[in-house]
Each structure stands twice: as structure tokens, then as C-alpha cells.
Amino acid sequence: MKKLFLLIVVILTIITSCTTVEFETPQPKNSVELSEFPKNALGIYLDDNNDTLTILKKSFKYGNKKSTVFHMAETLTPNKIILKKYNNYFVLNLRDTSSIWNVIMFRKYNKNILVYYINLGEKNKDEIINNLKNITATKEMKNEKGEIEKYIINPTEKEFKLLIDNEIFSKVTEFKKLN
């Protein structure tokens, strides 16, 4: 459980700001859970920060081997780390310690992997939040200072499609396949 929590913290620290969007349930709803990663995604990938992503049949490793702090490895596990498919995307659902889900989408692009996330660290944060609220009901979770720390959503299948169609999920990184 500690490894899962650290993985989530690392991923969120790298690809998001302090305010996050999390999900009440794995996404997309009513989609079948996959027991393994697709064959065409298996391999070793590198991003522009020299972080490595290794995808095996039922597990993945993410991090920079030079810095063991950021080196994580996890296995697909029901009710903990769930992989689903939606159109051309694979949706990785990571449960945190409070049973809320972080959702990361990826898709193959030629030999590479493009990673998508609801990134509220961009310049158009207010626009993304407004669009999010127009698509699905949101719960604002505040910290001790009264600042919004995260938004929790529970979109229907139709709303999840709208999140993608309205580019609420944005590309945060590209991993290039190593030969």
C-alpha cells in the first residue's frame, strides 16, 4: 500500500499542480477491466526528462533509475490498479488511500505512448474547471486554509466522453519507445 501511495504522489507531483481532479469510481464506468496491458504497448520508453516507463504484460515501472526515490513498480490489481479501454485510449485507474481514484489515460502514437491527465497547472486552469463543472457535478475538497485542494467527480459514461471530447484531459508527456 505504501508503494501505491508513493506512486500516486510521484505521478501527481510530476504531472499536475497542487489542485487535482479525482474520481469516485474507476473510469470509464461499465467498461471491462483488462487483466493485462495491450501487446503493442509492451516495452521500454523514455520521456524528455529521462524518466523511464517500462510496460510488461501485467505490470509497469516508472521513474528515473538514477534517482531511486522516483523508481516505482506496480502490478494490475483488482480494486487497486485497474486498466480499462475507451476507444483509442487505455485508462489507468489508481486508487489512493481514501478510495478515491486518480485517472491517467494513454494511447499509442506510432511507436510512442502519449499520456493524458486532467492538468490544472496550465494557464487555462479556470477555463478547465468551468468546463469540468459544466460537464459533470463536482465536489470541492478544501484544505485547512480553505483553499480548494481537489475536485472529486463521478461522471457517467456520457460525461466521461465529454471530458475527453472537450479536452479536459490534456497531453502531459510523451514517452518514446527505445529499440
Short mmCIF file of C-alpha atoms in Angstrom, two decimals:
data_model
loop_
_atom_site.label_atom_id
_atom_site.label_comp_id
_atom_site.label_asym_id
_atom_site.label_seq_id
_atom_site.Cartn_x
_atom_site.Cartn_y
_atom_site.Cartn_z
CA MET A 1 0.00 0.00 0.00
CA LYS A 2 2.89 2.37 0.73
CA LYS A 3 4.31 1.74 -2.75
CA LEU A 4 0.95 2.55 -4.33
CA PHE A 5 0.62 5.75 -2.33
CA LEU A 6 4.16 6.80 -3.28
CA LEU A 7 3.47 6.02 -6.93
CA ILE A 8 0.39 8.20 -6.92
CA VAL A 9 2.22 11.03 -5.16
CA VAL A 10 5.09 10.85 -7.65
CA ILE A 11 2.83 10.81 -10.69
CA LEU A 12 0.69 13.65 -9.38
CA THR A 13 3.72 15.72 -8.42
CA ILE A 14 5.27 15.30 -11.84
CA ILE A 15 2.24 15.94 -14.00
CA THR A 16 -0.08 18.18 -12.00
CA SER A 17 -0.24 21.22 -9.84
CA CYS A 18 -1.38 21.34 -6.21
CA THR A 19 -5.07 21.20 -7.19
CA THR A 20 -6.15 17.87 -8.65
CA VAL A 21 -9.23 16.21 -10.10
CA GLU A 22 -10.01 12.76 -8.75
CA PHE A 23 -12.78 10.26 -9.41
CA GLU A 24 -15.19 8.42 -7.10
CA THR A 25 -15.10 5.28 -9.25
CA PRO A 26 -12.78 3.72 -11.84
CA GLN A 27 -13.32 5.12 -15.32
CA PRO A 28 -14.97 4.71 -17.66
CA LYS A 29 -17.93 3.26 -15.81
CA ASN A 30 -19.29 -0.08 -17.00
CA SER A 31 -16.16 -0.81 -19.04
CA VAL A 32 -14.50 -4.16 -18.67
CA GLU A 33 -11.32 -4.32 -16.60
CA LEU A 34 -8.36 -5.56 -18.59
CA SER A 35 -6.14 -8.16 -16.96
CA GLU A 36 -3.05 -7.09 -18.89
CA PHE A 37 -1.57 -4.28 -20.93
CA PRO A 38 -2.01 -4.47 -24.71
CA LYS A 39 0.77 -6.29 -26.55
CA ASN A 40 1.57 -3.29 -28.73
CA ALA A 41 2.24 -1.18 -25.62
CA LEU A 42 4.76 -3.56 -24.04
CA GLY A 43 8.30 -2.23 -23.96
CA ILE A 44 10.65 0.38 -22.55
CA TYR A 45 10.02 4.08 -23.11
CA LEU A 46 11.85 7.31 -22.26
CA ASP A 47 10.48 10.85 -21.93
CA ASP A 48 12.22 14.22 -22.33
CA ASN A 49 13.15 14.23 -18.61
CA ASN A 50 14.92 10.88 -18.98
CA ASP A 51 12.23 9.17 -16.94
CA THR A 52 11.71 5.57 -17.93
CA LEU A 53 8.40 3.79 -18.36
CA THR A 54 8.59 0.02 -18.66
CA ILE A 55 5.36 -1.76 -19.51
CA LEU A 56 5.21 -5.51 -19.01
CA LYS A 57 2.27 -7.83 -19.54
CA LYS A 58 0.66 -7.23 -16.12
CA SER A 59 2.81 -4.53 -14.54
CA PHE A 60 4.64 -1.30 -15.13
CA LYS A 61 7.68 0.51 -13.75
CA TYR A 62 8.04 4.26 -13.80
CA GLY A 63 10.86 6.55 -12.75
CA ASN A 64 14.42 7.56 -13.22
CA LYS A 65 16.84 4.79 -12.31
CA LYS A 66 19.44 7.38 -11.31
CA SER A 67 17.08 8.58 -8.57
CA THR A 68 15.68 5.66 -6.59
CA VAL A 69 13.18 8.00 -4.92
CA PHE A 70 11.22 8.14 -8.17
CA HIS A 71 11.51 4.48 -9.11
CA MET A 72 8.16 2.70 -8.71
CA ALA A 73 6.79 -0.61 -9.88
CA GLU A 74 3.18 -1.79 -9.70
CA THR A 75 1.05 -4.67 -10.92
CA LEU A 76 -2.51 -4.51 -12.21
CA THR A 77 -4.61 -5.43 -9.17
CA PRO A 78 -8.42 -5.50 -8.92
CA ASN A 79 -9.81 -2.67 -6.78
CA LYS A 80 -6.37 -1.03 -6.57
CA ILE A 81 -4.79 -0.54 -10.00
CA ILE A 82 -7.27 -1.05 -12.82
CA LEU A 83 -6.76 -0.81 -16.56
CA LYS A 84 -9.71 -0.21 -18.89
CA LYS A 85 -10.09 0.63 -22.57
CA TYR A 86 -12.03 3.53 -24.04
CA ASN A 87 -11.95 3.99 -27.82
CA ASN A 88 -8.25 4.51 -28.69
CA TYR A 89 -7.27 5.16 -25.08
CA PHE A 90 -6.24 2.95 -22.23
CA VAL A 91 -7.39 4.27 -18.88
CA LEU A 92 -5.23 3.53 -15.85
CA ASN A 93 -7.14 3.95 -12.58
CA LEU A 94 -5.02 4.24 -9.43
CA ARG A 95 -6.81 4.09 -6.08
CA ASP A 96 -5.37 6.26 -3.36
CA THR A 97 -5.57 5.54 0.36
CA SER A 98 -9.02 7.15 0.67
CA SER A 99 -10.69 5.02 -2.03
CA ILE A 100 -10.66 7.91 -4.49
CA TRP A 101 -9.27 7.22 -7.95
CA ASN A 102 -6.64 9.05 -9.98
CA VAL A 103 -7.17 8.55 -13.69
CA ILE A 104 -4.41 8.64 -16.28
CA MET A 105 -5.10 7.92 -19.93
CA PHE A 106 -2.60 6.83 -22.52
CA ARG A 107 -2.61 5.82 -26.14
CA LYS A 108 -0.16 4.52 -28.65
CA TYR A 109 1.01 7.02 -31.23
CA ASN A 110 3.23 5.32 -33.79
CA LYS A 111 5.81 3.61 -31.54
CA ASN A 112 5.39 6.09 -28.68
CA ILE A 113 2.97 6.47 -25.78
CA LEU A 114 1.11 9.71 -25.19
CA VAL A 115 -0.05 10.31 -21.60
CA TYR A 116 -3.13 12.40 -20.75
CA TYR A 117 -4.29 13.77 -17.42
CA ILE A 118 -6.58 16.49 -16.12
CA ASN A 119 -3.83 19.02 -15.59
CA LEU A 120 -4.92 22.06 -13.57
CA GLY A 121 -1.43 23.52 -13.59
CA GLU A 122 -1.81 25.10 -17.00
CA LYS A 123 -2.55 28.76 -17.77
CA ASN A 124 -6.19 27.99 -18.59
CA LYS A 125 -6.96 26.40 -15.20
CA ASP A 126 -10.14 28.45 -14.62
CA GLU A 127 -11.45 27.56 -18.08
CA ILE A 128 -10.81 23.86 -17.47
CA ILE A 129 -12.57 24.00 -14.08
CA ASN A 130 -15.57 25.83 -15.58
CA ASN A 131 -15.80 23.29 -18.41
CA LEU A 132 -15.48 20.46 -15.91
CA LYS A 133 -18.35 21.89 -13.83
CA ASN A 134 -20.49 22.31 -16.96
CA ILE A 135 -20.00 18.64 -17.87
CA THR A 136 -20.38 16.85 -14.53
CA ALA A 137 -21.17 17.51 -10.88
CA THR A 138 -18.08 18.39 -8.85
CA LYS A 139 -17.30 18.31 -5.15
CA GLU A 140 -14.72 20.77 -3.91
CA MET A 141 -12.41 19.46 -1.20
CA LYS A 142 -10.64 22.19 0.75
CA ASN A 143 -7.56 22.13 2.94
CA GLU A 144 -7.20 23.66 6.42
CA LYS A 145 -6.63 27.10 4.89
CA GLY A 146 -9.92 26.94 2.98
CA GLU A 147 -8.16 26.57 -0.37
CA ILE A 148 -9.51 24.10 -2.90
CA GLU A 149 -7.17 21.13 -2.83
CA LYS A 150 -9.04 18.86 -5.23
CA TYR A 151 -12.21 18.33 -7.16
CA ILE A 152 -13.94 14.98 -6.92
CA ILE A 153 -16.16 13.88 -9.79
CA ASN A 154 -18.21 10.82 -10.68
CA PRO A 155 -19.05 11.17 -14.38
CA THR A 156 -21.47 8.99 -16.26
CA GLU A 157 -20.18 7.25 -19.39
CA LYS A 158 -21.59 10.09 -21.49
CA GLU A 159 -19.94 12.71 -19.26
CA PHE A 160 -16.62 10.86 -19.41
CA LYS A 161 -16.81 11.02 -23.20
CA LEU A 162 -17.49 14.77 -22.94
CA LEU A 163 -14.43 15.19 -20.70
CA ILE A 164 -12.32 13.70 -23.49
CA ASP A 165 -14.12 15.45 -26.36
CA ASN A 166 -13.78 18.84 -24.62
CA GLU A 167 -10.07 18.21 -23.99
CA ILE A 168 -10.40 18.30 -20.20
CA PHE A 169 -7.74 15.60 -20.32
CA SER A 170 -4.62 17.15 -21.80
CA LYS A 171 -1.44 15.56 -23.07
CA VAL A 172 1.16 15.87 -20.33
CA THR A 173 4.04 13.86 -21.72
CA GLU A 174 5.21 11.60 -24.50
CA PHE A 175 7.29 8.51 -23.92
CA LYS A 176 9.44 7.44 -26.87
CA LYS A 177 9.97 3.74 -27.37
CA LEU A 178 13.53 2.52 -27.06
CA ASN A 179 14.65 -0.13 -29.52
#
